[in-house]
């Protein structure tokens, strides 16, 4: 199988934080258009655009109140058409973010559902109180109960995410039809496919009590259910099968075996799947970040490389912290570790996704207080910990280490007042290091992270072995990962050291790519060095 999306490098844009064109402090579509040449120059052929639909912005666009319109904050439908057109002109395809598990509570469907206006009555998951309380013990992924009582309908509704994000009822066929309509609407405008938000939890098999042993109580009744697979297959057959589209689902808590089912093209569900095991090896109970151990990270990567024929590759997105802050060393080896992570990402088997700012080694934020954050998840965690009487400083210690806002700070374009993102105070404060970590500075520096990404992308695009070759792990130690990518014609050997110590290696071959300057390799890798060797 060789599909167009197997050959491309993708880039995720979080519109709010990418580029502001009209100086209101919020990124927008026109801002994106103004940066298409930058992306083209980087070698990007595919954009995943996080939601720009009409939304009250309680979860920054992941709470949609109209799927067929653009939020005025980001622009207009015409601007979106223009973006698709301008991207096409540069040979760049766009996939949009389809959030189907839930809508905003301000969506017309929900407003009518609360009033039991047909046909919307059963569009959401409504239940009577049980003994005056929640229908079951399920918890929200953003912590707290997953149920909210609605004073109008006098029933509870389910929300696996924020209170303002009621879950749609996928047992109702009309709901599935509505989603198909939305998809057709956007595909007709010329987009190349979708990233499906939280796609492995849309179908709730039963509403029975959840087992207390699970972190998200109730998850055994809604994660990766048979009904979930059926809906994806139905959507595929009816909407996607006709064209040469690309889909990538997002699925936390999904084993490689489960991922294989979603991506098995005979089953006609999804092309690829974002899974998160490798991003969570240094997390405990989801919210506590502990020391990073490279070996665990490598093992998680390899597990998925081995079991899946193809997948997407990513180290960052708008929900995760910055990769150089998580897997690298922002103090002493900032540049080295960012480059080695780039080399690793772009040599594994799959379609790589780069998240805005990753290509210049953007870091986590440097905020001092919860009030500097905006994210609904961080705020909810703070409230919850406060209720449990955790002192303020301790709450901030935990939350700042994991807050999704770490990845949402404005893109650092240059060293002017607001990092070149806007001329107005941005909705979220830029990280102070924009004075030296920014695009403009790195463009002109041949040794920069940005130029390393560019060269590495070019190298991958021209290397059949990296694009199509098989993957084989050679060795994993506490600090080192060595693997091969090979075809009949060529074998490349990739060695990565994500540690502060020099690592002995004993590899033969010609050095073809190096995260450090120099064209020969000694018998060791420096701290945070990564290389590609060609076997001869
Ligand atoms: O563990 C999870 C569920 O199995 C989570 O990782 C979940 O997949 C993730 O939190 C979903 O994120 C997506 O949907 C959210 C939104 O806030 C995020 O920004 C988005 O990426 C609700 O729409
Ligand atoms: Ca704006």
Coordinates of C-alpha atoms and ligand atoms in Angstrom, one line a residue:
X1 CA 0.0 0.0 0.0
X2 CA 1.3 3.4 -0.9
X3 CA -1.0 6.3 -0.1
X4 CA -0.1 10.0 -0.6
X5 CA -0.2 10.7 3.1
X6 CA 2.5 8.1 3.7
X7 CA 5.0 10.3 2.0
X8 CA 4.2 13.6 3.6
X9 CA 5.3 15.6 6.7
X10 CA 2.3 17.1 8.5
X11 CA 2.1 20.2 10.7
X12 CA -0.4 20.9 13.4
X13 CA -1.7 24.5 13.7
X14 CA -3.5 25.6 16.9
X15 CA -5.1 28.7 15.3
X16 CA -5.5 30.7 18.5
X17 CA -1.8 30.8 19.0
X18 CA -0.3 30.7 15.6
X19 CA -0.5 34.2 14.0
X20 CA -2.8 37.1 14.7
X21 CA -3.6 39.2 11.6
X22 CA -5.9 41.9 13.0
X23 CA -4.2 42.6 16.3
X24 CA -6.9 41.5 18.7
X25 CA -4.5 39.2 20.5
X26 CA -6.0 36.0 19.0
X27 CA -4.6 34.0 16.1
X28 CA -6.8 33.7 13.1
X29 CA -7.2 32.3 9.6
X30 CA -5.7 35.3 7.8
X31 CA -2.7 34.9 10.1
X32 CA -2.3 31.3 8.9
X33 CA -2.5 32.3 5.3
X34 CA 0.3 34.8 5.8
X35 CA 2.5 32.0 7.1
X36 CA 1.8 29.4 4.4
X37 CA 5.1 30.3 2.6
X38 CA 6.9 29.6 5.8
X39 CA 5.4 26.1 6.0
X40 CA 6.0 25.4 2.4
X41 CA 9.6 26.4 2.9
X42 CA 9.9 24.0 5.8
X43 CA 8.7 21.2 3.6
X44 CA 5.2 20.8 5.0
X45 CA 2.6 19.2 2.7
X46 CA -0.2 18.6 5.1
X47 CA -1.8 20.7 7.8
X48 CA -4.0 19.5 10.7
X49 CA -6.0 22.6 11.7
X50 CA -7.3 22.5 15.2
X51 CA -11.0 23.7 15.4
X52 CA -11.9 27.1 13.9
X53 CA -15.7 26.4 14.0
X54 CA -18.1 28.6 15.8
X55 CA -17.6 28.1 19.5
X56 CA -18.1 29.8 22.8
X57 CA -14.4 28.8 23.4
X58 CA -14.9 27.2 26.8
X59 CA -12.4 24.5 25.5
X60 CA -11.0 26.7 22.8
X61 CA -12.9 25.4 19.9
X62 CA -13.3 21.9 21.0
X63 CA -16.8 23.0 22.1
X64 CA -18.5 23.6 18.8
X65 CA -21.8 25.5 18.5
X66 CA -22.0 25.4 14.7
X67 CA -20.0 22.8 12.7
X68 CA -20.7 24.6 9.4
X69 CA -19.6 28.0 10.3
X70 CA -16.3 29.7 11.3
X71 CA -16.0 31.5 14.6
X72 CA -15.8 35.3 13.9
X73 CA -12.8 35.4 16.1
X74 CA -10.9 33.3 13.5
X75 CA -12.5 34.8 10.4
X76 CA -15.3 33.9 8.0
X77 CA -16.2 31.0 5.7
X78 CA -14.7 33.0 2.9
X79 CA -11.4 33.2 4.8
X80 CA -11.5 29.4 5.2
X81 CA -12.1 29.0 1.4
X82 CA -9.2 31.3 0.8
X83 CA -7.0 29.3 3.2
X84 CA -7.8 26.0 1.4
X85 CA -7.2 27.7 -2.0
X86 CA -3.9 29.3 -1.0
X87 CA -2.7 26.1 0.6
X88 CA -3.6 24.1 -2.5
X89 CA -1.6 26.6 -4.6
X90 CA 1.4 25.7 -2.5
X91 CA 0.7 22.0 -2.7
X92 CA -0.4 21.8 0.9
X93 CA -3.4 19.8 1.9
X94 CA -5.6 20.5 5.0
X95 CA -7.4 18.2 7.4
X96 CA -9.9 19.7 9.8
X97 CA -10.6 18.7 13.4
X98 CA -13.9 16.9 13.7
X99 CA -15.1 16.9 17.3
X100 CA -18.0 14.4 17.3
X101 CA -18.1 13.1 20.8
X102 CA -19.7 16.3 22.0
X103 CA -20.9 19.7 21.0
X104 CA -21.0 23.0 22.9
X105 CA -24.0 23.4 25.3
X106 CA -24.8 26.4 23.1
X107 CA -25.3 24.3 20.0
X108 CA -28.8 24.5 18.6
X109 CA -29.2 20.8 19.0
X110 CA -28.5 21.0 22.7
X111 CA -30.7 24.0 23.2
X112 CA -33.6 22.1 21.5
X113 CA -32.8 18.9 23.3
X114 CA -33.2 20.5 26.7
X115 CA -36.6 21.6 25.7
X116 CA -37.4 18.2 24.2
X117 CA -38.1 19.6 20.8
X118 CA -38.1 16.9 18.2
X119 CA -36.1 15.4 16.6
X120 CA -33.5 16.6 19.1
X121 CA -34.8 15.1 22.3
X122 CA -32.5 12.1 22.2
X123 CA -29.5 13.8 20.5
X124 CA -27.7 13.7 23.9
X125 CA -27.4 11.3 26.8
X126 CA -30.1 12.3 29.3
X127 CA -30.9 10.3 32.5
X128 CA -33.2 10.8 35.4
X129 CA -31.6 11.4 38.8
X130 CA -31.2 8.2 40.9
X131 CA -32.2 8.9 44.5
X132 CA -31.8 12.6 43.8
X133 CA -28.3 12.1 42.6
X134 CA -26.2 11.5 39.5
X135 CA -27.3 8.4 37.4
X136 CA -24.0 6.7 37.9
X137 CA -20.5 7.2 39.3
X138 CA -18.7 8.1 36.1
X139 CA -16.0 10.8 36.2
X140 CA -15.1 13.4 33.6
X141 CA -11.8 13.2 31.9
X142 CA -11.3 16.8 33.1
X143 CA -12.0 15.5 36.7
X144 CA -15.2 15.6 38.8
X145 CA -18.5 14.0 38.0
X146 CA -19.3 13.3 34.3
X147 CA -23.0 14.4 34.9
X148 CA -24.6 17.8 35.1
X149 CA -28.1 18.4 36.2
X150 CA -30.1 20.6 33.8
X151 CA -32.7 22.8 35.5
X152 CA -34.8 23.1 32.3
X153 CA -35.2 19.4 31.4
X154 CA -34.9 18.3 35.1
X155 CA -32.6 15.5 34.0
X156 CA -28.8 14.9 34.1
X157 CA -26.8 14.9 30.9
X158 CA -23.5 13.2 30.4
X159 CA -20.3 15.2 29.7
X160 CA -17.0 13.2 29.5
X161 CA -15.2 16.5 29.1
X162 CA -16.2 20.0 30.4
X163 CA -19.6 20.8 31.7
X164 CA -20.2 22.9 28.6
X165 CA -19.4 19.9 26.3
X166 CA -22.5 17.6 26.5
X167 CA -21.8 14.1 24.9
X168 CA -23.8 13.3 21.7
X169 CA -25.8 10.1 21.7
X170 CA -24.3 7.8 19.1
X171 CA -27.1 5.2 19.6
X172 CA -29.3 7.7 17.8
X173 CA -28.8 7.2 14.1
X174 CA -29.8 10.8 13.4
X175 CA -26.8 11.9 15.2
X176 CA -24.5 9.8 13.0
X177 CA -26.3 11.3 9.9
X178 CA -25.7 14.8 11.2
X179 CA -22.0 14.1 11.5
X180 CA -21.8 12.7 8.0
X181 CA -23.5 15.8 6.7
X182 CA -20.9 18.0 8.4
X183 CA -18.1 15.9 6.9
X184 CA -19.6 16.2 3.4
X185 CA -19.9 19.9 3.8
X186 CA -16.2 20.4 4.5
X187 CA -15.0 17.7 2.0
X188 CA -16.9 19.6 -0.7
X189 CA -14.9 22.6 0.1
X190 CA -11.7 20.8 -0.8
X191 CA -10.2 19.6 2.4
X192 CA -8.2 16.4 2.4
X193 CA -9.8 14.6 5.4
X194 CA -10.1 14.8 9.2
X195 CA -8.5 14.5 12.5
X196 CA -11.2 12.9 14.6
X197 CA -11.2 14.2 18.2
X198 CA -11.3 11.7 21.1
X199 CA -12.6 9.0 18.7
X200 CA -12.4 6.0 20.8
X201 CA -15.0 7.0 23.3
X202 CA -18.0 8.1 21.3
X203 CA -20.1 5.0 21.8
X204 CA -21.4 4.3 25.3
X205 CA -22.4 0.7 25.5
X206 CA -24.2 0.9 28.8
X207 CA -24.5 3.4 31.6
X208 CA -23.8 1.0 34.4
X209 CA -21.6 1.9 37.4
X210 CA -17.9 2.2 36.6
X211 CA -15.3 0.0 38.3
X212 CA -13.4 2.0 41.0
X213 CA -10.1 0.7 39.9
X214 CA -10.0 2.8 36.7
X215 CA -8.7 6.3 36.5
X216 CA -11.7 7.6 34.5
X217 CA -14.6 5.9 36.3
X218 CA -16.9 4.3 33.7
X219 CA -14.2 3.9 31.0
X220 CA -14.9 0.2 30.6
X221 CA -18.3 1.1 29.3
X222 CA -17.2 3.6 26.7
X223 CA -13.5 3.1 25.6
X224 CA -13.0 1.2 22.3
X225 CA -16.4 -0.4 22.2
X226 CA -17.6 -2.6 19.4
X227 CA -20.3 0.1 18.6
X228 CA -17.5 2.6 18.2
X229 CA -15.8 0.6 15.5
X230 CA -19.2 0.1 13.7
X231 CA -19.8 3.8 13.6
X232 CA -16.4 4.5 12.1
X233 CA -17.0 1.8 9.5
X234 CA -20.4 3.2 8.6
X235 CA -19.0 6.8 8.2
X236 CA -16.1 5.5 6.1
X237 CA -18.3 3.6 3.7
X238 CA -20.8 6.4 3.3
X239 CA -18.6 9.4 3.3
X240 CA -15.0 8.6 2.8
X241 CA -14.8 5.6 0.5
X242 CA -15.3 7.6 -2.6
X243 CA -12.3 9.9 -2.4
X244 CA -8.7 9.7 -1.6
X245 CA -9.0 11.2 1.9
X246 CA -6.8 10.9 5.0
X247 CA -8.1 10.3 8.5
X248 CA -6.3 10.2 11.8
X249 CA -8.2 9.4 15.0
X250 CA -7.2 10.5 18.4
X251 CA -7.4 7.7 21.0
X252 CA -6.0 7.9 24.5
X253 CA -5.7 4.6 26.3
X254 CA -5.5 2.4 23.3
X255 CA -3.2 -0.6 23.0
X256 CA -1.3 -1.3 19.8
X257 CA -3.6 -4.3 19.2
X258 CA -6.6 -2.1 19.5
X259 CA -5.0 0.5 17.3
X260 CA -4.3 -2.1 14.7
X261 CA -8.0 -2.8 14.5
X262 CA -8.9 0.9 13.9
X263 CA -6.2 1.2 11.2
X264 CA -6.7 -2.2 9.5
X265 CA -7.7 -0.9 6.0
X266 CA -9.8 -4.1 5.4
X267 CA -12.0 -3.0 8.2
X268 CA -12.5 0.5 6.7
X269 CA -12.5 2.6 9.8
X270 CA -9.5 5.0 10.0
X271 CA -6.2 5.4 8.2
X272 CA -4.1 6.1 11.3
X273 CA -4.4 6.8 15.0
X274 CA -2.7 9.0 17.5
X275 CA -2.0 6.9 20.6
X276 CA -0.3 8.2 23.7
X277 CA 1.6 5.6 25.5
X278 CA 5.0 7.1 24.5
X279 CA 4.0 10.5 25.8
X280 CA 2.9 9.1 29.2
X281 CA 5.8 7.0 30.3
X282 CA 6.9 9.6 32.8
X283 CA 3.3 10.3 34.1
X284 CA 1.7 8.7 37.1
X285 CA -2.1 8.7 37.4
X286 CA -2.3 10.9 34.3
X287 CA -1.7 14.1 36.2
X288 CA 1.6 13.6 38.0
X289 CA 4.7 14.1 35.9
X290 CA 7.8 12.2 37.2
X291 CA 11.4 11.8 36.1
X292 CA 11.8 10.9 32.4
X293 CA 13.4 7.6 31.7
X294 CA 14.5 7.2 28.1
X295 CA 14.3 3.4 28.1
X296 CA 10.5 3.4 28.9
X297 CA 9.9 6.0 26.1
X298 CA 11.9 4.0 23.6
X299 CA 10.1 0.8 24.5
X300 CA 6.7 2.3 24.1
X301 CA 7.7 3.7 20.6
X302 CA 9.1 0.3 19.5
X303 CA 6.0 -1.6 20.7
X304 CA 3.8 0.4 18.3
X305 CA 6.4 0.4 15.5
X306 CA 6.5 -3.4 15.7
X307 CA 2.8 -4.1 15.8
X308 CA 1.4 -1.5 13.4
X309 CA 2.2 -1.6 9.6
X310 CA 1.9 2.2 9.6
X311 CA 1.0 5.0 11.9
X312 CA 1.3 8.7 12.7
X313 CA 4.4 9.9 14.6
X314 CA 4.3 12.7 17.0
X315 CA 5.9 14.1 20.2
X316 CA 3.7 17.1 20.7
X317 CA 0.3 18.5 20.3
X318 CA -1.9 21.2 21.9
X319 CA -2.7 18.9 24.9
X320 CA 0.8 17.9 25.7
X321 CA 3.7 19.7 27.2
X322 CA 6.6 20.7 24.9
X323 CA 8.8 17.7 23.9
X324 CA 12.1 19.4 24.5
X325 CA 10.9 20.1 28.1
X326 CA 9.6 16.6 28.5
X327 CA 12.1 14.3 26.8
X328 CA 15.1 16.7 26.4
X329 CA 17.1 19.1 28.5
X330 CA 16.0 22.8 28.2
X331 CA 18.9 24.1 30.3
X332 CA 22.2 22.6 29.2
X333 CA 21.3 20.7 26.0
X334 CA 18.4 22.6 24.6
X335 CA 19.5 22.7 21.0
X336 CA 21.1 19.3 21.0
X337 CA 18.0 17.6 22.5
X338 CA 15.6 19.4 20.2
X339 CA 17.6 18.2 17.2
X340 CA 17.9 14.7 18.4
X341 CA 14.2 14.5 19.0
X342 CA 13.7 15.8 15.4
X343 CA 16.0 13.2 14.1
X344 CA 14.1 10.4 16.0
X345 CA 10.7 11.7 14.9
X346 CA 11.6 11.9 11.3
X347 CA 13.4 8.5 11.0
X348 CA 10.7 6.3 12.6
X349 CA 8.2 4.5 10.4
X350 CA 5.0 6.5 9.8
X351 CA 3.6 9.9 8.9
X352 CA 5.3 12.5 11.1
X353 CA 3.4 15.4 12.7
X354 CA 5.2 18.5 13.8
X355 CA 3.3 20.8 16.2
X356 CA 3.7 24.5 15.8
X357 CA 6.8 25.8 17.5
X358 CA 8.4 22.4 17.9
X359 CA 10.5 23.2 14.9
X360 CA 12.2 26.0 16.8
X361 CA 12.5 24.1 20.1
X362 CA 9.8 26.1 21.9
X363 CA 9.7 25.2 25.6
X364 CA 7.1 25.0 28.4
X365 CA 5.8 28.2 29.8
X366 CA 7.5 30.1 32.6
X367 CA 4.3 31.3 34.4
X368 CA 4.3 31.9 38.1
X369 CA 0.7 31.4 39.0
X370 CA -2.5 29.6 38.0
X371 CA -4.0 33.0 37.0
X372 CA -1.7 33.2 34.1
X373 CA -3.2 30.0 32.6
X374 CA -6.5 29.8 30.6
X375 CA -7.0 26.1 30.1
X376 CA -10.3 24.6 31.4
X377 CA -8.6 21.4 32.4
X378 CA -5.9 23.2 34.5
X379 CA -8.6 25.4 36.2
X380 CA -10.7 22.4 37.0
X381 CA -7.8 20.5 38.5
X382 CA -7.0 23.6 40.6
X383 CA -10.5 23.8 41.9
X384 CA -10.6 20.1 42.7
X385 CA -7.2 20.1 44.5
X386 CA -8.3 23.2 46.4
X387 CA -11.4 21.4 47.6
X388 CA -9.1 18.6 48.8
X389 CA -7.2 21.4 50.7
X390 CA -4.0 21.0 48.8
X391 CA -2.0 24.2 49.4
X392 CA -1.8 26.8 46.6
X393 CA 2.0 26.4 46.0
X394 CA 1.7 22.6 45.8
X395 CA -1.3 22.8 43.5
X396 CA 0.7 25.1 41.2
X397 CA 3.7 22.8 41.3
X398 CA 1.7 19.9 40.0
X399 CA -0.4 21.8 37.5
X400 CA 2.3 23.9 36.0
X401 CA 4.3 20.7 35.1
X402 CA 1.5 19.3 33.0
X403 CA -0.8 22.2 32.0
X404 CA -1.9 22.1 28.4
X405 CA -1.2 25.8 28.2
X406 CA 2.5 24.8 28.0
X407 CA 1.9 24.0 24.4
X408 CA -0.5 26.8 23.7
X409 CA 1.6 29.9 24.2
X410 CA 1.9 32.2 21.2
X411 CA 4.1 31.0 18.3
X412 CA 7.5 32.8 18.6
X413 CA 8.1 34.5 15.2
X414 CA 10.6 37.1 16.2
X415 CA 11.9 39.1 19.2
X416 CA 9.5 42.1 19.0
X417 CA 7.2 42.9 21.8
X418 CA 4.7 40.0 21.6
X419 CA 7.0 37.6 19.9
X420 CA 5.8 38.7 16.4
X421 CA 2.6 36.9 17.1
X422 CA 0.5 40.1 17.4
X423 CA 0.9 43.8 18.1
X424 CA -1.7 43.5 20.9
X425 CA -1.4 41.8 24.2
X426 CA -2.0 38.1 23.3
X427 CA -4.8 36.0 25.0
X428 CA -2.0 33.9 26.6
X429 CA 1.4 35.3 27.6
X430 CA 4.3 34.3 25.4
X431 CA 7.2 32.5 27.0
X432 CA 9.9 35.0 27.9
X433 CA 12.6 33.1 26.0
X434 CA 11.1 34.4 22.7
X435 CA 13.8 37.0 22.7
X436 CA 16.2 34.3 21.6
X437 CA 14.0 31.3 20.7
X438 CA 12.2 32.6 17.6
X439 CA 11.8 31.9 13.8
X440 CA 13.6 35.0 12.6
X441 CA 16.7 34.3 14.6
X442 CA 16.8 30.7 13.6
X443 CA 16.2 31.3 9.9
X444 CA 19.5 33.1 9.6
X445 CA 21.5 30.6 11.7
X446 CA 22.7 27.6 9.7
X447 CA 23.1 25.6 12.9
X448 CA 19.6 26.3 14.3
X449 CA 16.9 23.8 15.2
X450 CA 14.7 25.2 12.4
X451 CA 17.3 24.6 9.8
X452 CA 18.0 21.2 11.2
X453 CA 14.3 20.3 10.8
X454 CA 14.3 21.7 7.3
X455 CA 17.3 19.6 6.3
X456 CA 16.0 16.5 8.0
X457 CA 12.6 16.9 6.3
X458 CA 14.3 17.2 3.0
X459 CA 16.4 14.2 3.7
X460 CA 13.4 12.1 4.6
X461 CA 11.4 13.2 1.6
X462 CA 14.3 12.0 -0.6
X463 CA 14.9 8.8 1.2
X464 CA 12.9 5.8 0.0
X465 CA 14.3 3.9 3.0
X466 CA 13.0 6.4 5.6
X467 CA 9.7 6.7 3.9
X468 CA 8.9 3.1 3.0
X469 CA 11.5 1.0 4.6
X470 CA 10.9 -1.6 7.3
X471 CA 11.6 -0.9 11.0
X472 CA 13.8 -3.2 13.1
X473 CA 15.0 -2.5 16.6
X474 CA 18.6 -3.3 17.2
X475 CA 19.2 -2.3 20.8
X476 CA 17.6 -0.4 23.7
X477 CA 19.6 0.5 26.8
X478 CA 18.7 2.8 29.7
X479 CA 19.9 5.8 27.6
X480 CA 20.3 4.6 24.0
X481 CA 18.1 3.5 21.2
X482 CA 19.5 2.0 18.0
X483 CA 17.3 0.8 15.2
X484 CA 17.3 0.1 11.5
X485 CA 15.2 1.2 8.6
X486 CA 15.8 -0.9 5.5
X487 CA 14.7 -1.8 2.0
X488 CA 16.2 -4.3 -0.5
X489 CA 18.6 -1.6 -1.6
X490 CA 19.7 0.2 1.5
X491 CA 19.9 -0.1 5.3
X492 CA 20.1 2.9 7.5
X493 CA 21.0 2.6 11.1
X494 CA 19.8 5.3 13.6
X495 CA 21.2 5.8 17.0
X496 CA 19.7 8.2 19.5
X497 CA 21.0 9.2 23.0
X498 CA 18.4 11.1 25.0
X499 CA 20.6 11.4 28.1
X500 CA 23.2 13.7 29.7
X501 CA 25.9 11.0 29.5
X502 CA 28.2 10.0 26.6
X503 CA 27.2 6.6 25.3
X504 CA 29.5 4.0 23.8
X505 CA 28.4 2.7 20.5
X506 CA 29.9 0.3 18.1
X507 CA 28.5 0.9 14.7
X508 CA 29.8 0.5 11.2
X509 CA 28.8 2.6 8.3
X510 CA 28.9 6.0 6.7
X511 CA 27.6 8.9 8.7
X512 CA 24.9 10.5 6.6
X513 CA 23.1 12.7 9.2
X514 CA 24.2 14.0 12.5
X515 CA 22.5 16.2 15.1
X516 CA 25.9 17.8 15.7
X517 CA 28.3 19.3 13.4
X518 CA 31.1 17.1 12.2
X519 CA 31.2 14.4 9.6
X520 CA 32.8 11.6 11.4
X521 CA 31.7 9.6 14.4
X522 CA 33.9 8.4 17.3
X523 CA 33.1 5.3 19.3
X524 CA 30.5 7.2 21.3
X525 CA 27.5 9.5 21.1
X526 CA 27.7 12.8 23.0
X527 CA 24.9 13.8 25.4
X528 CA 21.7 14.2 23.4
X529 CA 23.4 13.3 20.1
X530 CA 21.6 11.4 17.3
X531 CA 22.9 10.0 14.0
X532 CA 22.0 8.2 10.9
X533 CA 24.5 5.8 9.4
X534 CA 24.3 4.1 6.1
X535 CA 25.5 0.5 6.1
X536 CA 28.0 -0.3 3.5
Ligands
LIG1 O1 -7.3 9.9 27.8 C1 -8.0 10.4 27.0 C2 -9.3 9.8 26.7 O2 -9.2 8.4 26.4 C3 -7.6 11.7 26.6 O3 -6.3 11.7 26.2 C4 -8.5 12.3 25.5 O4 -8.3 11.6 24.3 C5 -8.1 13.7 25.2 O5 -8.2 14.5 26.4 C6 -9.0 14.3 24.2 O6 -8.5 15.5 23.7 C7 -9.3 16.1 22.7 O7 -10.6 16.3 23.1 C8 -10.8 17.2 24.2 C9 -10.1 18.5 24.0 O8 -10.1 19.3 25.2 C10 -8.6 18.3 23.6 O9 -8.0 19.5 23.3 C11 -8.7 17.4 22.4 O10 -7.4 17.2 21.8 C12 -12.3 17.5 24.2 O11 -12.7 17.9 23.0
LIG2 CA1 -7.0 38.0 15.4

